[in-house]
Amino acid sequence: MIEIAIDGTAASGKGTLAKKLAKKYGFPHLDTGLLYRKVAFELINQKTFNLPNLEVISCNIAKKISFYELEGIKLRSEKTAKLASSIASFPKLRKILNQKQIEFANENKEKFGGCILDGRDIGTVILPRANFKFFINASVEVRAKRRLLEKNISFLHEKDEKCMLQSLIDDIIKRDNLDSNRLASPLVPAKDAHIIDTSLINPEKLLSIVSNIIEGSEHSE
Ligand code: CDP
């Protein structure tokens, strides 16, 4: 049974890679960031994100999350991402969401022979014995440009586009810092992860590099 763990920084290309690998190998994929985003989204929706007992409220939301409600463009906003990153430092919340991720992995390994999870702590905490671990990164400018392209906005003036790009750069730097410096499961590559910088390579090239690693190595059952 194959476990593939993909971690990396925001907008580094890890999600696209995970989806492509899922299609290629027929393994179910979980974008674990969506779990944190879903909790953040509900906090914003309920206007409870300013309350002092945020960890308890977040845990109560997390307990009720189902994998089937994780799709949706609404979860993708930068506002949701920022709050997701800040609540992701709550150890009790992580414990609940970790359990869900482990259940997903176990269920799908049984049913489909493998699973792919992407996030920040997959190779270090969720699937420490994964057969393959990848840590994806890219320069902050490249990542911000990718996020801007995903938004598919047509700008009337170049200065508006530059301004939006700069604000995305600032947001990504802040989120990288929060994610890397928190005490609970910080964003760090697992010791046995393949570290890949995607600043100068496109998704197809990344898929081919990763597939070569997967297909070129023995794996333990
Ligand atoms: O798509 P992007 O890389 O921008 O973010 P995401 O994967 O959707 O994750 C949103 C936030 O959730 C991150 O900034 C992390 O703070 C948090 N997260 C986490 O702590 N652990 C994970 N396994 C996945 C996400």
Tab-separated table of C-alpha atoms and ligand atoms in Angstrom:
chain	number	residue	atom	x	y	z
A	1	MET	CA	0.000	0.000	0.000
A	2	ILE	CA	1.399	3.330	-1.068
A	3	GLU	CA	1.358	6.570	0.896
A	4	ILE	CA	2.464	9.726	-0.908
A	5	ALA	CA	3.077	12.771	1.307
A	6	ILE	CA	3.397	16.195	-0.292
A	7	ASP	CA	4.228	19.274	1.752
A	8	GLY	CA	5.281	22.750	0.831
A	9	THR	CA	4.781	26.465	0.974
A	10	ALA	CA	1.652	28.357	-0.158
A	11	ALA	CA	1.093	28.312	-3.937
A	12	SER	CA	4.233	26.274	-4.531
A	13	GLY	CA	2.442	23.878	-6.883
A	14	LYS	CA	1.923	21.070	-4.355
A	15	GLY	CA	-1.865	20.936	-4.851
A	16	THR	CA	-1.613	20.727	-8.640
A	17	LEU	CA	1.047	18.038	-8.310
A	18	ALA	CA	-1.108	16.039	-5.885
A	19	LYS	CA	-4.114	16.190	-8.248
A	20	LYS	CA	-2.021	15.081	-11.228
A	21	LEU	CA	-0.504	12.184	-9.279
A	22	ALA	CA	-3.967	11.144	-8.069
A	23	LYS	CA	-5.183	10.985	-11.659
A	24	LYS	CA	-2.091	9.181	-12.901
A	25	TYR	CA	-1.971	6.483	-10.212
A	26	GLY	CA	-5.686	6.272	-9.339
A	27	PHE	CA	-5.214	7.052	-5.649
A	28	PRO	CA	-7.640	9.309	-3.742
A	29	HIS	CA	-6.220	12.695	-2.799
A	30	LEU	CA	-6.911	14.925	0.191
A	31	ASP	CA	-5.938	18.603	0.124
A	32	THR	CA	-5.561	18.929	3.915
A	33	GLY	CA	-5.376	22.730	3.723
A	34	LEU	CA	-9.090	22.655	2.897
A	35	LEU	CA	-9.832	21.282	6.388
A	36	TYR	CA	-8.174	24.331	7.992
A	37	ARG	CA	-9.789	26.626	5.426
A	38	LYS	CA	-13.236	25.133	6.105
A	39	VAL	CA	-12.919	25.841	9.852
A	40	ALA	CA	-11.736	29.390	9.090
A	41	PHE	CA	-14.568	29.894	6.603
A	42	GLU	CA	-17.188	28.851	9.162
A	43	LEU	CA	-15.645	31.169	11.797
A	44	ILE	CA	-15.910	34.079	9.340
A	45	ASN	CA	-19.449	33.045	8.402
A	46	GLN	CA	-20.561	32.833	12.035
A	47	LYS	CA	-18.661	36.048	12.860
A	48	THR	CA	-17.035	34.226	15.771
A	49	PHE	CA	-13.394	34.741	14.720
A	50	ASN	CA	-12.819	37.577	17.207
A	51	LEU	CA	-14.056	35.732	20.289
A	52	PRO	CA	-11.556	34.897	23.066
A	53	ASN	CA	-12.349	31.168	23.119
A	54	LEU	CA	-11.458	30.728	19.437
A	55	GLU	CA	-9.711	27.394	19.957
A	56	VAL	CA	-12.824	25.805	21.538
A	57	ILE	CA	-15.121	27.205	18.825
A	58	SER	CA	-12.719	26.023	16.099
A	59	CYS	CA	-12.604	22.532	17.606
A	60	ASN	CA	-16.401	22.325	17.684
A	61	ILE	CA	-16.566	23.249	14.000
A	62	ALA	CA	-13.755	20.828	13.115
A	63	LYS	CA	-15.497	17.862	14.779
A	64	LYS	CA	-18.450	18.258	12.376
A	65	ILE	CA	-16.466	18.615	9.115
A	66	SER	CA	-17.150	16.070	6.408
A	67	PHE	CA	-14.832	15.489	3.430
A	68	TYR	CA	-17.770	16.063	1.073
A	69	GLU	CA	-18.176	19.754	1.924
A	70	LEU	CA	-14.601	20.706	1.185
A	71	GLU	CA	-15.004	21.783	-2.416
A	72	GLY	CA	-15.943	25.297	-3.345
A	73	ILE	CA	-14.381	28.473	-4.516
A	74	LYS	CA	-15.335	30.236	-1.252
A	75	LEU	CA	-12.670	28.350	0.685
A	76	ARG	CA	-10.001	29.688	-1.669
A	77	SER	CA	-9.996	33.381	-0.622
A	78	GLU	CA	-6.898	35.007	0.925
A	79	LYS	CA	-8.967	36.126	3.917
A	80	THR	CA	-9.874	32.504	4.632
A	81	ALA	CA	-6.253	31.422	4.091
A	82	LYS	CA	-4.950	34.001	6.583
A	83	LEU	CA	-7.369	32.938	9.312
A	84	ALA	CA	-6.706	29.247	8.479
A	85	SER	CA	-3.013	29.824	9.055
A	86	SER	CA	-3.593	31.564	12.346
A	87	ILE	CA	-5.951	28.910	13.807
A	88	ALA	CA	-3.634	26.164	12.490
A	89	SER	CA	-1.400	26.918	15.480
A	90	PHE	CA	-4.009	25.539	17.945
A	91	PRO	CA	-2.770	22.121	19.113
A	92	LYS	CA	-6.271	20.850	20.041
A	93	LEU	CA	-7.622	21.784	16.620
A	94	ARG	CA	-4.695	20.060	14.899
A	95	LYS	CA	-5.358	16.912	16.931
A	96	ILE	CA	-8.956	16.709	15.655
A	97	LEU	CA	-8.013	17.433	12.047
A	98	ASN	CA	-5.033	15.044	12.202
A	99	GLN	CA	-7.377	12.231	13.192
A	100	LYS	CA	-9.574	12.938	10.154
A	101	GLN	CA	-6.557	12.917	7.835
A	102	ILE	CA	-5.297	9.616	9.247
A	103	GLU	CA	-8.782	8.087	8.824
A	104	PHE	CA	-8.843	9.252	5.203
A	105	ALA	CA	-5.432	7.707	4.571
A	106	ASN	CA	-6.266	4.366	6.213
A	107	GLU	CA	-9.642	4.022	4.502
A	108	ASN	CA	-8.293	4.765	1.052
A	109	LYS	CA	-5.190	2.645	1.365
A	110	GLU	CA	-7.510	-0.289	2.105
A	111	LYS	CA	-9.916	0.495	-0.748
A	112	PHE	CA	-7.578	1.746	-3.472
A	113	GLY	CA	-4.111	0.557	-2.480
A	114	GLY	CA	-2.827	4.043	-1.893
A	115	CYS	CA	-3.502	7.648	-0.979
A	116	ILE	CA	-2.040	11.083	-1.565
A	117	LEU	CA	-2.199	13.868	1.014
A	118	ASP	CA	-0.861	17.376	0.601
A	119	GLY	CA	-0.353	20.036	3.250
A	120	ARG	CA	2.266	21.300	5.681
A	121	ASP	CA	2.937	18.414	8.083
A	122	ILE	CA	2.065	15.313	6.065
A	123	GLY	CA	5.571	13.849	5.852
A	124	THR	CA	6.492	14.885	9.394
A	125	VAL	CA	3.315	14.166	11.409
A	126	ILE	CA	0.397	12.606	9.488
A	127	LEU	CA	2.228	10.001	7.381
A	128	PRO	CA	5.703	9.764	8.945
A	129	ARG	CA	6.254	6.371	7.288
A	130	ALA	CA	5.063	7.427	3.814
A	131	ASN	CA	6.704	5.579	0.923
A	132	PHE	CA	7.346	8.848	-0.859
A	133	LYS	CA	7.729	12.322	0.603
A	134	PHE	CA	8.055	15.520	-1.386
A	135	PHE	CA	8.595	19.082	-0.197
A	136	ILE	CA	7.696	21.670	-2.837
A	137	ASN	CA	8.849	25.277	-2.788
A	138	ALA	CA	9.347	28.233	-5.159
A	139	SER	CA	10.366	31.869	-4.904
A	140	VAL	CA	7.750	34.105	-3.312
A	141	GLU	CA	7.440	36.239	-6.484
A	142	VAL	CA	6.673	33.191	-8.625
A	143	ARG	CA	4.150	31.909	-6.095
A	144	ALA	CA	2.353	35.250	-5.896
A	145	LYS	CA	2.164	35.410	-9.708
A	146	ARG	CA	0.619	31.942	-9.775
A	147	ARG	CA	-1.994	32.965	-7.190
A	148	LEU	CA	-2.795	36.053	-9.242
A	149	LEU	CA	-3.250	33.967	-12.404
A	150	GLU	CA	-5.569	31.576	-10.531
A	151	LYS	CA	-7.786	34.558	-9.664
A	152	ASN	CA	-8.329	35.218	-13.369
A	153	ILE	CA	-8.888	38.961	-12.966
A	154	SER	CA	-8.641	41.340	-15.941
A	155	PHE	CA	-7.018	44.576	-14.795
A	156	LEU	CA	-7.720	47.896	-16.501
A	157	HIS	CA	-4.497	49.475	-15.267
A	158	GLU	CA	-1.062	47.950	-14.857
A	159	LYS	CA	-0.635	49.699	-11.523
A	160	ASP	CA	-3.684	47.859	-10.100
A	161	GLU	CA	-2.154	44.560	-11.136
A	162	LYS	CA	1.186	45.482	-9.509
A	163	CYS	CA	-0.588	46.534	-6.340
A	164	MET	CA	-2.518	43.248	-6.144
A	165	LEU	CA	0.683	41.292	-6.789
A	166	GLN	CA	2.479	43.134	-3.988
A	167	SER	CA	-0.371	42.460	-1.585
A	168	LEU	CA	-0.254	38.738	-2.484
A	169	ILE	CA	3.530	38.725	-1.912
A	170	ASP	CA	3.009	40.300	1.527
A	171	ASP	CA	0.252	37.814	2.438
A	172	ILE	CA	2.316	34.822	1.338
A	173	ILE	CA	5.392	35.984	3.306
A	174	LYS	CA	3.267	36.477	6.433
A	175	ARG	CA	1.662	33.041	6.039
A	176	ASP	CA	5.037	31.325	5.381
A	177	ASN	CA	6.358	32.908	8.592
A	178	LEU	CA	3.343	31.871	10.659
A	179	ASP	CA	3.431	28.325	9.266
A	180	SER	CA	7.199	27.892	9.704
A	181	ASN	CA	7.492	29.390	13.180
A	182	ARG	CA	4.544	27.894	15.047
A	183	LEU	CA	5.256	25.340	17.793
A	184	ALA	CA	2.628	22.783	16.701
A	185	SER	CA	3.694	20.939	13.527
A	186	PRO	CA	5.639	23.748	11.865
A	187	LEU	CA	6.225	23.760	8.126
A	188	VAL	CA	9.573	21.956	7.739
A	189	PRO	CA	10.672	19.339	5.233
A	190	ALA	CA	10.762	15.783	6.595
A	191	LYS	CA	14.340	14.532	6.811
A	192	ASP	CA	13.659	11.950	4.104
A	193	ALA	CA	11.687	14.262	1.758
A	194	HIS	CA	12.727	15.029	-1.810
A	195	ILE	CA	12.953	18.824	-1.895
A	196	ILE	CA	11.975	20.355	-5.230
A	197	ASP	CA	12.015	24.037	-6.218
A	198	THR	CA	9.393	24.766	-8.877
A	199	SER	CA	10.358	28.411	-9.578
A	200	LEU	CA	11.657	27.490	-13.032
A	201	ILE	CA	9.617	24.409	-13.891
A	202	ASN	CA	6.045	23.943	-15.052
A	203	PRO	CA	3.510	21.453	-13.585
A	204	GLU	CA	4.151	18.850	-16.317
A	205	LYS	CA	7.895	18.893	-15.664
A	206	LEU	CA	7.263	18.611	-11.917
A	207	LEU	CA	4.963	15.632	-12.513
A	208	SER	CA	7.617	13.959	-14.615
A	209	ILE	CA	10.374	14.518	-12.001
A	210	VAL	CA	8.167	13.148	-9.218
A	211	SER	CA	6.887	10.194	-11.297
A	212	ASN	CA	10.484	9.220	-12.094
A	213	ILE	CA	11.288	9.177	-8.397
A	214	ILE	CA	8.181	7.093	-7.616
A	215	GLU	CA	8.650	4.644	-10.462
A	216	GLY	CA	12.389	4.421	-10.078
A	217	SER	CA	12.405	3.292	-6.493
A	218	GLU	CA	11.445	0.233	-4.544
A	219	HIS	CA	8.730	0.782	-1.951
A	220	SER	CA	8.021	-1.068	1.250
A	221	GLU	CA	4.564	-2.708	1.575
B	1	CDP	O1	-3.182	26.412	-0.937
B	1	CDP	P1	-2.223	27.046	0.017
B	1	CDP	O2	-0.894	26.386	-0.021
B	1	CDP	O3	-2.169	28.532	-0.099
B	1	CDP	O4	-2.800	26.837	1.493
B	1	CDP	P2	-3.528	25.565	2.065
B	1	CDP	O5	-2.749	24.325	1.787
B	1	CDP	O6	-4.956	25.573	1.649
B	1	CDP	O7	-3.430	25.817	3.654
B	1	CDP	C1	-4.009	26.953	4.298
B	1	CDP	C2	-3.371	27.053	5.667
B	1	CDP	O8	-3.749	25.899	6.445
B	1	CDP	C3	-1.840	27.031	5.686
B	1	CDP	O9	-1.276	28.327	5.572
B	1	CDP	C4	-1.505	26.370	7.009
B	1	CDP	O10	-1.416	27.301	8.057
B	1	CDP	C5	-2.686	25.469	7.290
B	1	CDP	N1	-2.365	24.047	7.076
B	1	CDP	C6	-1.705	23.374	8.080
B	1	CDP	O11	-1.337	23.965	9.093
B	1	CDP	N2	-1.449	22.046	7.966
B	1	CDP	C7	-1.815	21.379	6.857
B	1	CDP	N3	-1.568	20.062	6.775
B	1	CDP	C8	-2.456	22.062	5.804
B	1	CDP	C9	-2.708	23.409	5.935
